[in-house]
JSON list of C-alpha atoms in Angstrom, two decimals:
[
{"chain": "U", "resi": 8, "resn": "MET", "atom": "CA", "xyz": [-4.66, -40.97, 5.71]},
{"chain": "U", "resi": 9, "resn": "THR", "atom": "CA", "xyz": [-5.33, -39.81, 1.67]},
{"chain": "U", "resi": 10, "resn": "HIS", "atom": "CA", "xyz": [-3.03, -39.31, -1.07]},
{"chain": "U", "resi": 11, "resn": "ALA", "atom": "CA", "xyz": [-3.39, -36.73, -3.77]},
{"chain": "U", "resi": 12, "resn": "ASN", "atom": "CA", "xyz": [-6.86, -36.28, -4.56]},
{"chain": "U", "resi": 13, "resn": "GLU", "atom": "CA", "xyz": [-7.59, -34.06, -7.33]},
{"chain": "U", "resi": 14, "resn": "ILE", "atom": "CA", "xyz": [-10.23, -31.83, -6.81]},
{"chain": "U", "resi": 15, "resn": "LEU", "atom": "CA", "xyz": [-11.23, -29.37, -9.79]},
{"chain": "U", "resi": 16, "resn": "VAL", "atom": "CA", "xyz": [-12.94, -26.13, -8.81]},
{"chain": "U", "resi": 17, "resn": "GLU", "atom": "CA", "xyz": [-13.83, -24.14, -11.71]},
{"chain": "U", "resi": 18, "resn": "GLY", "atom": "CA", "xyz": [-12.48, -20.93, -13.17]},
{"chain": "U", "resi": 19, "resn": "VAL", "atom": "CA", "xyz": [-9.36, -19.37, -12.50]},
{"chain": "U", "resi": 20, "resn": "GLU", "atom": "CA", "xyz": [-7.92, -15.98, -13.14]},
{"chain": "U", "resi": 21, "resn": "ILE", "atom": "CA", "xyz": [-4.51, -14.72, -12.06]},
{"chain": "U", "resi": 22, "resn": "GLU", "atom": "CA", "xyz": [-3.00, -11.05, -11.35]},
{"chain": "U", "resi": 23, "resn": "GLU", "atom": "CA", "xyz": [0.22, -10.09, -12.58]},
{"chain": "U", "resi": 24, "resn": "GLU", "atom": "CA", "xyz": [2.85, -10.47, -10.82]},
{"chain": "U", "resi": 25, "resn": "ARG", "atom": "CA", "xyz": [4.07, -10.01, -7.35]},
{"chain": "U", "resi": 26, "resn": "PRO", "atom": "CA", "xyz": [5.77, -10.30, -4.35]},
{"chain": "U", "resi": 27, "resn": "LYS", "atom": "CA", "xyz": [7.78, -13.69, -2.85]},
{"chain": "U", "resi": 28, "resn": "ASN", "atom": "CA", "xyz": [5.37, -12.87, -0.11]},
{"chain": "U", "resi": 29, "resn": "HIS", "atom": "CA", "xyz": [2.55, -12.35, -2.13]},
{"chain": "U", "resi": 30, "resn": "VAL", "atom": "CA", "xyz": [-0.07, -14.87, -2.98]},
{"chain": "U", "resi": 31, "resn": "GLU", "atom": "CA", "xyz": [-1.89, -14.63, -6.91]},
{"chain": "U", "resi": 32, "resn": "LYS", "atom": "CA", "xyz": [-5.71, -13.24, -6.47]},
{"chain": "U", "resi": 33, "resn": "CYS", "atom": "CA", "xyz": [-8.18, -15.71, -8.54]},
{"chain": "U", "resi": 34, "resn": "VAL", "atom": "CA", "xyz": [-11.73, -15.65, -8.92]},
{"chain": "U", "resi": 35, "resn": "PRO", "atom": "CA", "xyz": [-13.58, -18.69, -6.17]},
{"chain": "U", "resi": 36, "resn": "THR", "atom": "CA", "xyz": [-12.56, -21.48, -9.17]},
{"chain": "U", "resi": 37, "resn": "LYS", "atom": "CA", "xyz": [-9.21, -23.54, -8.94]},
{"chain": "U", "resi": 38, "resn": "SER", "atom": "CA", "xyz": [-7.36, -26.29, -8.99]},
{"chain": "U", "resi": 39, "resn": "VAL", "atom": "CA", "xyz": [-7.03, -28.09, -5.63]},
{"chain": "U", "resi": 40, "resn": "THR", "atom": "CA", "xyz": [-4.63, -31.21, -4.91]},
{"chain": "U", "resi": 41, "resn": "VAL", "atom": "CA", "xyz": [-5.52, -32.81, -1.24]},
{"chain": "U", "resi": 42, "resn": "LYS", "atom": "CA", "xyz": [-2.42, -34.46, -0.58]},
{"chain": "U", "resi": 43, "resn": "SER", "atom": "CA", "xyz": [-2.72, -36.10, 2.76]},
{"chain": "U", "resi": 44, "resn": "THR", "atom": "CA", "xyz": [-5.86, -35.69, 5.29]},
{"chain": "U", "resi": 45, "resn": "ASP", "atom": "CA", "xyz": [-7.20, -36.96, 8.57]},
{"chain": "U", "resi": 46, "resn": "MET", "atom": "CA", "xyz": [-10.42, -35.12, 8.08]},
{"chain": "U", "resi": 47, "resn": "SER", "atom": "CA", "xyz": [-13.84, -36.03, 7.37]},
{"chain": "U", "resi": 48, "resn": "GLU", "atom": "CA", "xyz": [-14.72, -35.11, 3.81]},
{"chain": "U", "resi": 49, "resn": "ASP", "atom": "CA", "xyz": [-17.35, -31.83, 5.29]},
{"chain": "U", "resi": 50, "resn": "MET", "atom": "CA", "xyz": [-14.48, -30.72, 7.32]},
{"chain": "U", "resi": 51, "resn": "GLN", "atom": "CA", "xyz": [-11.65, -30.78, 3.95]},
{"chain": "U", "resi": 52, "resn": "GLN", "atom": "CA", "xyz": [-14.53, -29.64, 2.12]},
{"chain": "U", "resi": 53, "resn": "GLU", "atom": "CA", "xyz": [-15.05, -26.39, 5.06]},
{"chain": "U", "resi": 54, "resn": "ALA", "atom": "CA", "xyz": [-10.93, -26.63, 4.83]},
{"chain": "U", "resi": 55, "resn": "ILE", "atom": "CA", "xyz": [-10.57, -25.81, 1.22]},
{"chain": "U", "resi": 56, "resn": "ALA", "atom": "CA", "xyz": [-13.74, -23.47, 1.22]},
{"chain": "U", "resi": 57, "resn": "VAL", "atom": "CA", "xyz": [-12.15, -20.66, 3.40]},
{"chain": "U", "resi": 58, "resn": "ALA", "atom": "CA", "xyz": [-8.78, -20.75, 2.17]},
{"chain": "U", "resi": 59, "resn": "HIS", "atom": "CA", "xyz": [-10.39, -20.05, -1.07]},
{"chain": "U", "resi": 60, "resn": "ARG", "atom": "CA", "xyz": [-12.40, -16.90, 0.31]},
{"chain": "U", "resi": 61, "resn": "ALA", "atom": "CA", "xyz": [-9.27, -16.12, 2.42]},
{"chain": "U", "resi": 62, "resn": "ILE", "atom": "CA", "xyz": [-6.73, -15.94, -0.92]},
{"chain": "U", "resi": 63, "resn": "GLU", "atom": "CA", "xyz": [-9.64, -13.87, -2.08]},
{"chain": "U", "resi": 64, "resn": "GLN", "atom": "CA", "xyz": [-9.34, -11.32, 0.34]},
{"chain": "U", "resi": 65, "resn": "PHE", "atom": "CA", "xyz": [-5.30, -11.66, 1.37]},
{"chain": "U", "resi": 66, "resn": "GLN", "atom": "CA", "xyz": [-2.34, -11.27, -0.12]},
{"chain": "U", "resi": 67, "resn": "LEU", "atom": "CA", "xyz": [0.09, -11.83, 2.31]},
{"chain": "U", "resi": 68, "resn": "GLU", "atom": "CA", "xyz": [0.47, -15.79, 3.26]},
{"chain": "U", "resi": 69, "resn": "LYS", "atom": "CA", "xyz": [0.61, -14.95, 6.51]},
{"chain": "U", "resi": 70, "resn": "ASP", "atom": "CA", "xyz": [-2.55, -13.01, 6.42]},
{"chain": "U", "resi": 71, "resn": "ILE", "atom": "CA", "xyz": [-4.24, -16.20, 4.69]},
{"chain": "U", "resi": 72, "resn": "ALA", "atom": "CA", "xyz": [-3.25, -18.64, 7.97]},
{"chain": "U", "resi": 73, "resn": "SER", "atom": "CA", "xyz": [-4.38, -16.23, 10.42]},
{"chain": "U", "resi": 74, "resn": "HIS", "atom": "CA", "xyz": [-7.42, -16.07, 8.22]},
{"chain": "U", "resi": 75, "resn": "ILE", "atom": "CA", "xyz": [-7.74, -19.94, 8.15]},
{"chain": "U", "resi": 76, "resn": "LYS", "atom": "CA", "xyz": [-6.64, -19.98, 11.30]},
{"chain": "U", "resi": 77, "resn": "MET", "atom": "CA", "xyz": [-9.09, -18.10, 13.25]},
{"chain": "U", "resi": 78, "resn": "GLU", "atom": "CA", "xyz": [-12.33, -19.29, 10.80]},
{"chain": "U", "resi": 79, "resn": "PHE", "atom": "CA", "xyz": [-11.39, -23.02, 12.10]},
{"chain": "U", "resi": 80, "resn": "ASP", "atom": "CA", "xyz": [-11.48, -21.70, 15.57]},
{"chain": "U", "resi": 81, "resn": "LYS", "atom": "CA", "xyz": [-14.70, -20.42, 15.57]},
{"chain": "U", "resi": 82, "resn": "LYS", "atom": "CA", "xyz": [-16.33, -23.14, 13.97]},
{"chain": "U", "resi": 83, "resn": "PHE", "atom": "CA", "xyz": [-14.35, -25.96, 15.43]},
{"chain": "U", "resi": 84, "resn": "CYS", "atom": "CA", "xyz": [-13.40, -24.73, 18.58]},
{"chain": "U", "resi": 85, "resn": "PRO", "atom": "CA", "xyz": [-9.14, -23.50, 19.08]},
{"chain": "U", "resi": 86, "resn": "SER", "atom": "CA", "xyz": [-6.80, -24.95, 18.96]},
{"chain": "U", "resi": 87, "resn": "TRP", "atom": "CA", "xyz": [-6.21, -24.55, 14.81]},
{"chain": "U", "resi": 88, "resn": "HIS", "atom": "CA", "xyz": [-2.62, -24.19, 13.36]},
{"chain": "U", "resi": 89, "resn": "CYS", "atom": "CA", "xyz": [-2.81, -23.39, 9.69]},
{"chain": "U", "resi": 90, "resn": "VAL", "atom": "CA", "xyz": [1.01, -22.37, 7.36]},
{"chain": "U", "resi": 91, "resn": "VAL", "atom": "CA", "xyz": [0.68, -21.59, 4.04]},
{"chain": "U", "resi": 92, "resn": "GLY", "atom": "CA", "xyz": [3.49, -21.15, 1.44]},
{"chain": "U", "resi": 93, "resn": "ARG", "atom": "CA", "xyz": [5.18, -22.49, -1.45]},
{"chain": "U", "resi": 94, "resn": "ASN", "atom": "CA", "xyz": [8.01, -23.89, 0.32]},
{"chain": "U", "resi": 95, "resn": "PHE", "atom": "CA", "xyz": [8.36, -25.33, 3.89]},
{"chain": "U", "resi": 96, "resn": "GLY", "atom": "CA", "xyz": [8.90, -28.65, 5.56]},
{"chain": "U", "resi": 97, "resn": "SER", "atom": "CA", "xyz": [7.01, -29.74, 8.70]},
{"chain": "U", "resi": 98, "resn": "TYR", "atom": "CA", "xyz": [7.33, -32.31, 11.11]},
{"chain": "U", "resi": 99, "resn": "VAL", "atom": "CA", "xyz": [3.22, -31.83, 13.71]},
{"chain": "U", "resi": 100, "resn": "THR", "atom": "CA", "xyz": [1.16, -33.91, 15.99]},
{"chain": "U", "resi": 101, "resn": "HIS", "atom": "CA", "xyz": [-2.03, -33.24, 16.11]},
{"chain": "U", "resi": 102, "resn": "GLU", "atom": "CA", "xyz": [-5.46, -34.49, 16.58]},
{"chain": "U", "resi": 103, "resn": "THR", "atom": "CA", "xyz": [-6.96, -37.52, 15.39]},
{"chain": "U", "resi": 104, "resn": "ASN", "atom": "CA", "xyz": [-9.55, -36.27, 12.60]},
{"chain": "U", "resi": 105, "resn": "HIS", "atom": "CA", "xyz": [-7.97, -33.16, 12.08]},
{"chain": "U", "resi": 106, "resn": "PHE", "atom": "CA", "xyz": [-5.26, -32.43, 9.82]},
{"chain": "U", "resi": 107, "resn": "ILE", "atom": "CA", "xyz": [-5.38, -31.17, 6.05]},
{"chain": "U", "resi": 108, "resn": "TYR", "atom": "CA", "xyz": [-2.30, -30.78, 3.63]},
{"chain": "U", "resi": 109, "resn": "PHE", "atom": "CA", "xyz": [-2.99, -29.02, 0.51]},
{"chain": "U", "resi": 110, "resn": "TYR", "atom": "CA", "xyz": [-2.45, -27.28, -3.06]},
{"chain": "U", "resi": 111, "resn": "VAL", "atom": "CA", "xyz": [-4.73, -24.91, -3.94]},
{"chain": "U", "resi": 112, "resn": "GLN", "atom": "CA", "xyz": [-2.92, -24.05, -7.10]},
{"chain": "U", "resi": 113, "resn": "HIS", "atom": "CA", "xyz": [0.49, -23.45, -6.53]},
{"chain": "U", "resi": 114, "resn": "ILE", "atom": "CA", "xyz": [0.07, -22.35, -2.83]},
{"chain": "U", "resi": 115, "resn": "ALA", "atom": "CA", "xyz": [0.64, -25.29, -0.21]},
{"chain": "U", "resi": 116, "resn": "ILE", "atom": "CA", "xyz": [-2.04, -25.19, 2.86]},
{"chain": "U", "resi": 117, "resn": "MET", "atom": "CA", "xyz": [-1.60, -27.89, 5.31]},
{"chain": "U", "resi": 118, "resn": "LEU", "atom": "CA", "xyz": [-4.36, -26.94, 8.54]},
{"chain": "U", "resi": 119, "resn": "PHE", "atom": "CA", "xyz": [-3.99, -28.73, 11.90]},
{"chain": "U", "resi": 120, "resn": "LYS", "atom": "CA", "xyz": [-6.13, -28.85, 15.48]},
{"chain": "U", "resi": 121, "resn": "THR", "atom": "CA", "xyz": [-3.76, -29.89, 18.66]},
{"chain": "U", "resi": 122, "resn": "GLY", "atom": "CA", "xyz": [-5.03, -29.74, 21.99]},
{"chain": "U", "resi": 123, "resn": "PHE", "atom": "CA", "xyz": [-3.04, -27.27, 23.58]}
]
């Protein structure tokens, strides 16, 4: 597992305050911090890119999570699971080489695959 890798993706523009279940919109460049991963570098980059697109396209955390999950199910075969939020705990079982937990600014994203 790798811990706390800093990745800077250029330029950020955040809209004004939103309700708690909404996520700030921003241009496609934000600070990304990978907190924990058991995933190839290419798959990590894909997860970050898909997350950026989801955050651009959707406001609700559940919609962002759904989009990321569906994109990974399509590209890397089911069954992927995604949790998006600002405050959550977790304890999950995942397939080897199929887990990432990262932040896009202050939005936490946990993405993992199971065989079920």
